Amino acid sequence: MEAVYSRTKTLNGNLLGFCPGCMHGTVFKLIGEVLEEMNIDSSTTAILGIGCCGLAQEVVSYDLATAPHGRACAVATGLKRANPDTIVFTYQGDGDLASIGLAETIHAANRGENITTIFINNGIYGMTGGQMAPTTLVGMKATTAPGGRDPGQHGYPLHMAEIIDQLIAPVYIERVSCNNPANVRRTKNAIRKAFRNQIECRGYSLVEVVTSCPTNWGLNPGKSLGFLEENMFKEFPLGVLRDNTEVK
Amino acid sequence: MSKKLFLKGGEAIAEAAVRAGCRFYAGYPITPQNEIPEYMARRQPQVGGVFVQGESEIASVNMVYGAGASGTRSMTSSSSVGISLKSEGISYCASARVPMVYVNMQRGGPGVGTIQASQQDYFQATKASGNGGFRMIVLAPSTVQEAVDMTYQAFDLADRDRNPVLILGDGVIGTIMEPVVLPEMKSDEEVAALKAKHHGWAIVGHSREEKRGFLTPGFWSTDSLEAHCLELEKLYSSWEENDVQVEELYLEDAEVVLVAYGTSARIAKSTMEIMRDEGCRIGMIRPKTVSPFPARSFDRINYDTCRCVLDVEMSIPAQMLYDVRLGVKDRAPVECCLRSGGNLIEREDVVKEIKKILEGGGR
Ligand SMILES: Cc1ncc(C[n+]2csc(CCOP(=O)(O)OP(=O)(O)O)c2C)c(N)n1
């Protein structure tokens, strides 16, 4: 029988430790497939943020370093500037990218660093157990906002794609999700485009993936999808915010 | 080749770094070390290197982590309060075994302190430069020439050990002008070869047949991290044997032994020379590496003649004092001559302390 589907070679077969219903695994699979299809996995380095993504460090086959919490875009800047031929991407959660690493994120984007950022927005701190993130929705409960996010105390969710869209330098900004097969395909296309931009030296690309966190949302995977579609997508609408890919 | 140039400390260090093959520098402005980033901004593009003004010290040190992780000779610099911000990144480099060199031109502290020279970061430099109990070789130049030579050497040490190396200067070393002879410029081929040597572990991409580059200061297994710590400990203890650098003067007949490093050592040394001319038997230990600390030099003091060891440093409260006491092991009393906050020690301060000891009678 002809094999029509197999695991990407960029995943080494070690078990992924993500919770049921978590989308980190899907995104790592998509990244791996893109790298393999574009035949760039042997020249690619991942800079992981600190968070649940660390669970993938021994699962992917390409080069990898872990950055201090929030500093992935600075580490990527140094690596890419010193090694323009290496394909460098950062992979960061919302606490990492939008809270502690806000300065590094915005300044790397503003310098137009020729890197790719994959931003996993699950509206909560996953790894540390459900604390409030800068992207937590108004009213959404977190262990450090037991009464739910209250704008009077905590302000409003940060819209990172829109914030970065205020900058002149970035070439490509898209918000996607992995809640159904069509969106998984869109996510893969967005990731491919973001890497192609880097190969063609166009500059900074951001792919924000809005995802669920069943464990820390306190919902089962099915209900998490419902919450994602009804609430997260309202706050973080999917779509292309900027695409200067064809402009030279 | 051995032409003498008249250079400012910070610029001389930057040029020495470039000559040693440094091709990546990132830093953030702070006095008294701005000469280094400003020089690098002009110089790196001339040699095909990279200069980035980071948005903060935190960003800068992490850029160096990224560049150093590719085997590129990389450097950052700052002063005191800015060095505090770099500490997490340096700890990551030490754990991930990323070679890098950084400079601290110490200024008065704590807090934002003053912009004048001090030696108030001794503990931070030698004992706890970040979390986790890692160690570094810390070179403490006393002259601009020494700063140049140590910078050149620092990159070799960082490469050899795959560990951060710190040049511990101060506001005087950073801004003073002195005649120097610069080391040889490494050729582009040499610089490329130095980088290529690291290809095995560097995170620049590896073919599917090769072992991947994998640098993570994060571990899921406590046993793996403990094994890593044991590995690091082996490295650190090798320095005691091989890497101590020290200047020892007149230990065989000294009645008073001065201990000082960096800028204080200049003042202590000239005091010693003047007083010896006047017939006072003064000696000196000048740590050139404050880590590893030259503890064994204190075994070479003649405790039959030595009445006191005088710790001379620009820090109140004293910091190097504790290493001095460990070296002396109660074989002589230890006194201090201190200034702080950005105030320089003056020769008269040292003379006064020595006279007090000498006039104080026998042991
Ligand atoms: C300097 C620092 N502060 C705090 C932490 C603890 N910490 C680990 S992961 C994390 C948050 C992760 O949340 P997020 O970035 O949203 O990623 P997720 O785990 O949800 O994927 C925090 C605060 C740390 N490792 N380092």
Short mmCIF file of N, CA, C and O in Angstrom, two decimals, chain A residues 48-137:
data_model
loop_
_atom_site.label_atom_id
_atom_site.label_comp_id
_atom_site.label_asym_id
_atom_site.label_seq_id
_atom_site.Cartn_x
_atom_site.Cartn_y
_atom_site.Cartn_z
N LEU A 48 13.18 28.90 21.53
CA LEU A 48 11.96 28.72 22.31
C LEU A 48 11.89 29.74 23.43
O LEU A 48 12.91 30.06 24.06
N GLY A 49 10.68 30.21 23.68
CA GLY A 49 10.46 31.00 24.88
C GLY A 49 10.39 30.07 26.08
O GLY A 49 10.63 28.87 25.98
N ILE A 50 10.05 30.66 27.22
CA ILE A 50 9.85 29.84 28.42
C ILE A 50 8.35 29.67 28.59
O ILE A 50 7.61 30.65 28.61
N GLY A 51 7.93 28.44 28.73
CA GLY A 51 6.51 28.14 28.86
C GLY A 51 6.31 26.71 28.43
O GLY A 51 7.27 25.94 28.36
N CYS A 52 5.07 26.36 28.11
CA CYS A 52 4.78 24.97 27.75
C CYS A 52 5.56 24.52 26.53
O CYS A 52 5.82 23.33 26.35
N CYS A 53 5.96 25.44 25.67
CA CYS A 53 6.68 25.05 24.46
C CYS A 53 7.98 24.31 24.79
O CYS A 53 8.47 23.53 23.97
N GLY A 54 8.51 24.51 26.00
CA GLY A 54 9.72 23.79 26.41
C GLY A 54 9.53 22.29 26.35
O GLY A 54 10.50 21.53 26.23
N LEU A 55 8.26 21.84 26.43
CA LEU A 55 8.00 20.40 26.37
C LEU A 55 8.39 19.81 25.02
O LEU A 55 8.49 18.61 24.86
N ALA A 56 8.60 20.67 24.02
CA ALA A 56 8.93 20.18 22.68
C ALA A 56 10.44 20.12 22.45
O ALA A 56 10.88 19.66 21.40
N GLN A 57 11.23 20.59 23.43
CA GLN A 57 12.66 20.75 23.14
C GLN A 57 13.36 19.45 22.77
O GLN A 57 14.32 19.45 22.01
N GLU A 58 12.87 18.34 23.31
CA GLU A 58 13.51 17.06 22.99
C GLU A 58 12.72 16.25 21.97
O GLU A 58 12.95 15.06 21.80
N VAL A 59 11.80 16.91 21.31
CA VAL A 59 10.91 16.22 20.38
C VAL A 59 11.21 16.61 18.93
O VAL A 59 10.95 15.86 18.01
N VAL A 60 11.73 17.81 18.74
CA VAL A 60 12.02 18.26 17.37
C VAL A 60 13.47 17.91 17.02
O VAL A 60 14.31 17.77 17.91
N SER A 61 13.72 17.76 15.72
CA SER A 61 15.04 17.26 15.32
C SER A 61 15.99 18.38 14.90
O SER A 61 17.18 18.15 14.72
N TYR A 62 15.46 19.59 14.73
CA TYR A 62 16.33 20.68 14.26
C TYR A 62 17.00 21.39 15.44
O TYR A 62 16.68 21.13 16.61
N ASP A 63 17.93 22.29 15.12
CA ASP A 63 18.69 23.00 16.14
C ASP A 63 17.75 23.85 17.01
O ASP A 63 16.72 24.36 16.52
N LEU A 64 18.14 24.03 18.25
CA LEU A 64 17.22 24.69 19.18
C LEU A 64 17.99 25.28 20.35
O LEU A 64 18.96 24.71 20.84
N ALA A 65 17.54 26.45 20.77
CA ALA A 65 18.03 27.01 22.04
C ALA A 65 16.83 27.58 22.79
O ALA A 65 15.85 28.00 22.19
N THR A 66 16.94 27.57 24.10
CA THR A 66 15.90 28.17 24.92
C THR A 66 16.37 29.55 25.37
O THR A 66 17.48 29.69 25.88
N ALA A 67 15.53 30.53 25.17
CA ALA A 67 15.86 31.91 25.58
C ALA A 67 15.37 32.14 27.01
O ALA A 67 14.43 31.48 27.44
N PRO A 68 15.97 33.09 27.71
CA PRO A 68 15.36 33.51 28.97
C PRO A 68 13.92 34.00 28.72
O PRO A 68 13.60 34.45 27.62
N HIS A 69 13.10 33.89 29.73
CA HIS A 69 11.66 34.21 29.62
C HIS A 69 11.46 35.59 28.98
O HIS A 69 11.86 36.61 29.55
N GLY A 70 10.88 35.61 27.81
CA GLY A 70 10.55 36.86 27.13
C GLY A 70 11.60 37.35 26.15
O GLY A 70 11.34 38.27 25.37
N ARG A 71 12.78 36.77 26.17
CA ARG A 71 13.90 37.37 25.41
C ARG A 71 14.16 36.68 24.07
O ARG A 71 15.21 36.91 23.45
N ALA A 72 13.24 35.84 23.63
CA ALA A 72 13.50 35.05 22.42
C ALA A 72 13.84 35.93 21.21
O ALA A 72 14.74 35.60 20.44
N CYS A 73 13.15 37.04 21.06
CA CYS A 73 13.40 37.87 19.87
C CYS A 73 14.78 38.54 19.92
O CYS A 73 15.38 38.80 18.88
N ALA A 74 15.28 38.79 21.13
CA ALA A 74 16.64 39.33 21.25
C ALA A 74 17.66 38.25 20.92
O ALA A 74 18.63 38.49 20.19
N VAL A 75 17.45 37.04 21.44
CA VAL A 75 18.36 35.94 21.13
C VAL A 75 18.35 35.67 19.62
O VAL A 75 19.40 35.51 18.99
N ALA A 76 17.16 35.68 19.04
CA ALA A 76 17.03 35.45 17.60
C ALA A 76 17.73 36.55 16.81
O ALA A 76 18.36 36.29 15.78
N THR A 77 17.64 37.78 17.30
CA THR A 77 18.32 38.90 16.64
C THR A 77 19.82 38.65 16.57
O THR A 77 20.44 38.78 15.50
N GLY A 78 20.40 38.28 17.71
CA GLY A 78 21.85 38.03 17.74
C GLY A 78 22.23 36.89 16.83
O GLY A 78 23.19 36.99 16.05
N LEU A 79 21.47 35.81 16.90
CA LEU A 79 21.79 34.63 16.09
C LEU A 79 21.67 34.95 14.60
O LEU A 79 22.56 34.63 13.81
N LYS A 80 20.58 35.59 14.22
CA LYS A 80 20.34 35.86 12.80
C LYS A 80 21.34 36.87 12.23
O LYS A 80 21.85 36.69 11.13
N ARG A 81 21.61 37.92 13.02
CA ARG A 81 22.56 38.93 12.51
C ARG A 81 23.95 38.33 12.29
O ARG A 81 24.64 38.69 11.34
N ALA A 82 24.34 37.44 13.20
CA ALA A 82 25.68 36.85 13.08
C ALA A 82 25.69 35.71 12.07
O ALA A 82 26.77 35.29 11.63
N ASN A 83 24.51 35.20 11.71
CA ASN A 83 24.42 34.03 10.80
C ASN A 83 23.24 34.21 9.85
O ASN A 83 22.23 33.52 9.97
N PRO A 84 23.37 35.11 8.89
CA PRO A 84 22.23 35.41 8.02
C PRO A 84 21.72 34.19 7.26
O PRO A 84 20.56 34.18 6.83
N ASP A 85 22.54 33.14 7.10
CA ASP A 85 22.09 31.97 6.34
C ASP A 85 21.26 31.00 7.18
O ASP A 85 20.65 30.08 6.63
N THR A 86 21.28 31.17 8.48
CA THR A 86 20.47 30.28 9.32
C THR A 86 19.04 30.82 9.37
O THR A 86 18.82 32.03 9.50
N ILE A 87 18.06 29.92 9.22
CA ILE A 87 16.65 30.30 9.33
C ILE A 87 16.30 30.26 10.82
O ILE A 87 16.45 29.23 11.48
N VAL A 88 15.87 31.40 11.35
CA VAL A 88 15.66 31.51 12.78
C VAL A 88 14.20 31.84 13.07
O VAL A 88 13.66 32.79 12.51
N PHE A 89 13.57 31.02 13.91
CA PHE A 89 12.23 31.39 14.34
C PHE A 89 12.12 31.35 15.86
O PHE A 89 12.82 30.60 16.52
N THR A 90 11.28 32.24 16.38
CA THR A 90 10.99 32.20 17.82
C THR A 90 9.63 31.56 17.99
O THR A 90 8.76 31.68 17.12
N TYR A 91 9.44 30.91 19.11
CA TYR A 91 8.18 30.25 19.42
C TYR A 91 7.85 30.64 20.85
O TYR A 91 8.56 30.26 21.79
N GLN A 92 6.81 31.44 21.04
CA GLN A 92 6.58 32.04 22.34
C GLN A 92 5.10 32.06 22.73
O GLN A 92 4.23 32.28 21.89
N GLY A 93 4.85 31.89 24.01
CA GLY A 93 3.50 32.03 24.55
C GLY A 93 3.16 33.49 24.80
O GLY A 93 3.99 34.39 24.59
N ASP A 94 1.93 33.73 25.28
CA ASP A 94 1.51 35.12 25.46
C ASP A 94 2.16 35.78 26.67
O ASP A 94 2.46 36.97 26.66
N GLY A 95 2.42 35.00 27.73
CA GLY A 95 3.13 35.57 28.86
C GLY A 95 4.54 35.97 28.44
O GLY A 95 5.04 37.04 28.76
N ASP A 96 5.16 35.08 27.68
CA ASP A 96 6.53 35.28 27.23
C ASP A 96 6.63 36.47 26.27
O ASP A 96 7.41 37.39 26.48
N LEU A 97 5.82 36.45 25.25
CA LEU A 97 5.95 37.45 24.17
C LEU A 97 5.33 38.80 24.53
O LEU A 97 5.86 39.85 24.17
N ALA A 98 4.19 38.76 25.25
CA ALA A 98 3.41 40.00 25.41
C ALA A 98 3.55 40.63 26.79
O ALA A 98 3.19 41.79 26.97
N SER A 99 4.07 39.87 27.77
CA SER A 99 4.21 40.47 29.09
C SER A 99 5.68 40.77 29.36
O SER A 99 6.17 41.86 29.08
N ILE A 100 6.41 39.76 29.81
CA ILE A 100 7.80 40.00 30.22
C ILE A 100 8.67 40.38 29.02
O ILE A 100 9.64 41.12 29.15
N GLY A 101 8.29 39.90 27.82
CA GLY A 101 9.13 40.14 26.65
C GLY A 101 8.61 41.21 25.71
O GLY A 101 9.05 41.29 24.56
N LEU A 102 7.70 42.03 26.21
CA LEU A 102 7.07 43.02 25.33
C LEU A 102 8.12 43.90 24.62
O LEU A 102 8.02 44.14 23.42
N ALA A 103 9.10 44.37 25.37
CA ALA A 103 10.10 45.26 24.76
C ALA A 103 10.88 44.55 23.67
O ALA A 103 11.04 45.08 22.57
N GLU A 104 11.35 43.34 23.96
CA GLU A 104 12.15 42.61 22.98
C GLU A 104 11.31 42.30 21.73
O GLU A 104 11.80 42.39 20.60
N THR A 105 10.05 41.93 21.95
CA THR A 105 9.16 41.61 20.83
C THR A 105 8.99 42.81 19.91
O THR A 105 9.18 42.74 18.70
N ILE A 106 8.63 43.94 20.51
CA ILE A 106 8.32 45.12 19.70
C ILE A 106 9.57 45.68 19.03
O ILE A 106 9.54 46.07 17.86
N HIS A 107 10.68 45.67 19.76
CA HIS A 107 11.89 46.26 19.16
C HIS A 107 12.45 45.40 18.03
O HIS A 107 12.96 45.94 17.05
N ALA A 108 12.36 44.09 18.18
CA ALA A 108 12.83 43.23 17.07
C ALA A 108 11.95 43.45 15.84
O ALA A 108 12.44 43.57 14.72
N ALA A 109 10.63 43.54 16.07
CA ALA A 109 9.71 43.79 14.96
C ALA A 109 9.98 45.16 14.35
O ALA A 109 9.99 45.32 13.13
N ASN A 110 10.23 46.12 15.21
CA ASN A 110 10.44 47.49 14.74
C ASN A 110 11.75 47.64 13.97
O ASN A 110 11.86 48.48 13.07
N ARG A 111 12.75 46.83 14.33
CA ARG A 111 14.00 46.85 13.56
C ARG A 111 13.84 46.09 12.26
O ARG A 111 14.74 46.09 11.43
N GLY A 112 12.71 45.39 12.13
CA GLY A 112 12.51 44.59 10.92
C GLY A 112 13.48 43.43 10.83
O GLY A 112 13.94 43.08 9.74
N GLU A 113 13.79 42.85 11.97
CA GLU A 113 14.71 41.70 11.96
C GLU A 113 14.18 40.65 11.00
O GLU A 113 12.97 40.38 10.96
N ASN A 114 15.08 40.03 10.27
CA ASN A 114 14.65 39.02 9.30
C ASN A 114 14.46 37.67 9.99
O ASN A 114 15.22 36.72 9.80
N ILE A 115 13.45 37.63 10.84
CA ILE A 115 13.14 36.42 11.60
C ILE A 115 11.64 36.14 11.51
O ILE A 115 10.87 36.97 11.05
N THR A 116 11.27 34.95 12.00
CA THR A 116 9.87 34.54 12.00
C THR A 116 9.45 34.31 13.44
O THR A 116 10.15 33.60 14.17
N THR A 117 8.34 34.92 13.84
CA THR A 117 7.86 34.70 15.20
C THR A 117 6.53 33.96 15.16
O THR A 117 5.59 34.39 14.48
N ILE A 118 6.48 32.83 15.87
CA ILE A 118 5.24 32.07 16.04
C ILE A 118 4.78 32.34 17.47
O ILE A 118 5.50 32.05 18.43
N PHE A 119 3.61 32.94 17.58
CA PHE A 119 3.11 33.42 18.87
C PHE A 119 1.86 32.61 19.24
O PHE A 119 0.85 32.65 18.53
N ILE A 120 1.95 31.87 20.33
CA ILE A 120 0.83 31.03 20.77
C ILE A 120 0.05 31.79 21.83
O ILE A 120 0.51 31.96 22.97
N ASN A 121 -1.13 32.25 21.44
CA ASN A 121 -1.97 33.03 22.35
C ASN A 121 -3.10 32.16 22.88
O ASN A 121 -4.09 31.92 22.21
N ASN A 122 -2.91 31.67 24.14
CA ASN A 122 -3.96 30.84 24.75
C ASN A 122 -4.63 31.58 25.90
O ASN A 122 -5.36 30.99 26.69
N GLY A 123 -4.34 32.88 26.03
CA GLY A 123 -5.06 33.70 27.00
C GLY A 123 -4.75 33.39 28.46
O GLY A 123 -5.45 33.87 29.35
N ILE A 124 -3.68 32.64 28.71
CA ILE A 124 -3.40 32.25 30.09
C ILE A 124 -1.94 31.82 30.21
O ILE A 124 -1.31 31.55 29.21
N TYR A 125 -1.41 31.81 31.44
CA TYR A 125 -0.08 31.22 31.66
C TYR A 125 -0.27 29.73 31.85
O TYR A 125 -0.82 29.29 32.86
N GLY A 126 0.16 28.96 30.86
CA GLY A 126 -0.05 27.52 30.92
C GLY A 126 0.90 26.84 31.89
O GLY A 126 0.49 26.20 32.86
N MET A 127 2.18 26.99 31.62
CA MET A 127 3.20 26.22 32.34
C MET A 127 3.15 26.42 33.85
O MET A 127 3.36 25.48 34.62
N THR A 128 2.87 27.64 34.27
CA THR A 128 2.92 27.92 35.71
C THR A 128 1.56 27.67 36.38
O THR A 128 1.44 27.89 37.58
N GLY A 129 0.55 27.30 35.60
CA GLY A 129 -0.67 26.83 36.23
C GLY A 129 -1.85 27.78 36.24
O GLY A 129 -2.60 27.81 37.20
N GLY A 130 -2.01 28.56 35.18
CA GLY A 130 -3.27 29.28 35.01
C GLY A 130 -3.35 30.68 35.58
O GLY A 130 -4.43 31.16 35.94
N GLN A 131 -2.23 31.35 35.68
CA GLN A 131 -2.26 32.75 36.13
C GLN A 131 -2.72 33.66 34.99
O GLN A 131 -2.71 33.29 33.82
N MET A 132 -3.08 34.88 35.33
CA MET A 132 -3.58 35.83 34.33
C MET A 132 -2.47 36.23 33.35
O MET A 132 -1.34 36.51 33.77
N ALA A 133 -2.80 36.24 32.08
CA ALA A 133 -1.86 36.66 31.03
C ALA A 133 -2.30 38.03 30.52
O ALA A 133 -3.43 38.46 30.76
N PRO A 134 -1.43 38.72 29.77
CA PRO A 134 -1.83 40.00 29.20
C PRO A 134 -2.98 39.84 28.20
O PRO A 134 -3.63 40.83 27.85
N THR A 135 -3.20 38.61 27.74
CA THR A 135 -4.25 38.35 26.75
C THR A 135 -5.50 37.73 27.36
O THR A 135 -6.43 37.38 26.63
N THR A 136 -5.51 37.55 28.67
CA THR A 136 -6.70 36.98 29.33
C THR A 136 -7.91 37.88 29.06
O THR A 136 -7.82 39.11 29.16
N LEU A 137 -9.03 37.24 28.70
CA LEU A 137 -10.23 38.01 28.34
C LEU A 137 -10.85 38.66 29.58
O LEU A 137 -10.72 38.14 30.69
#
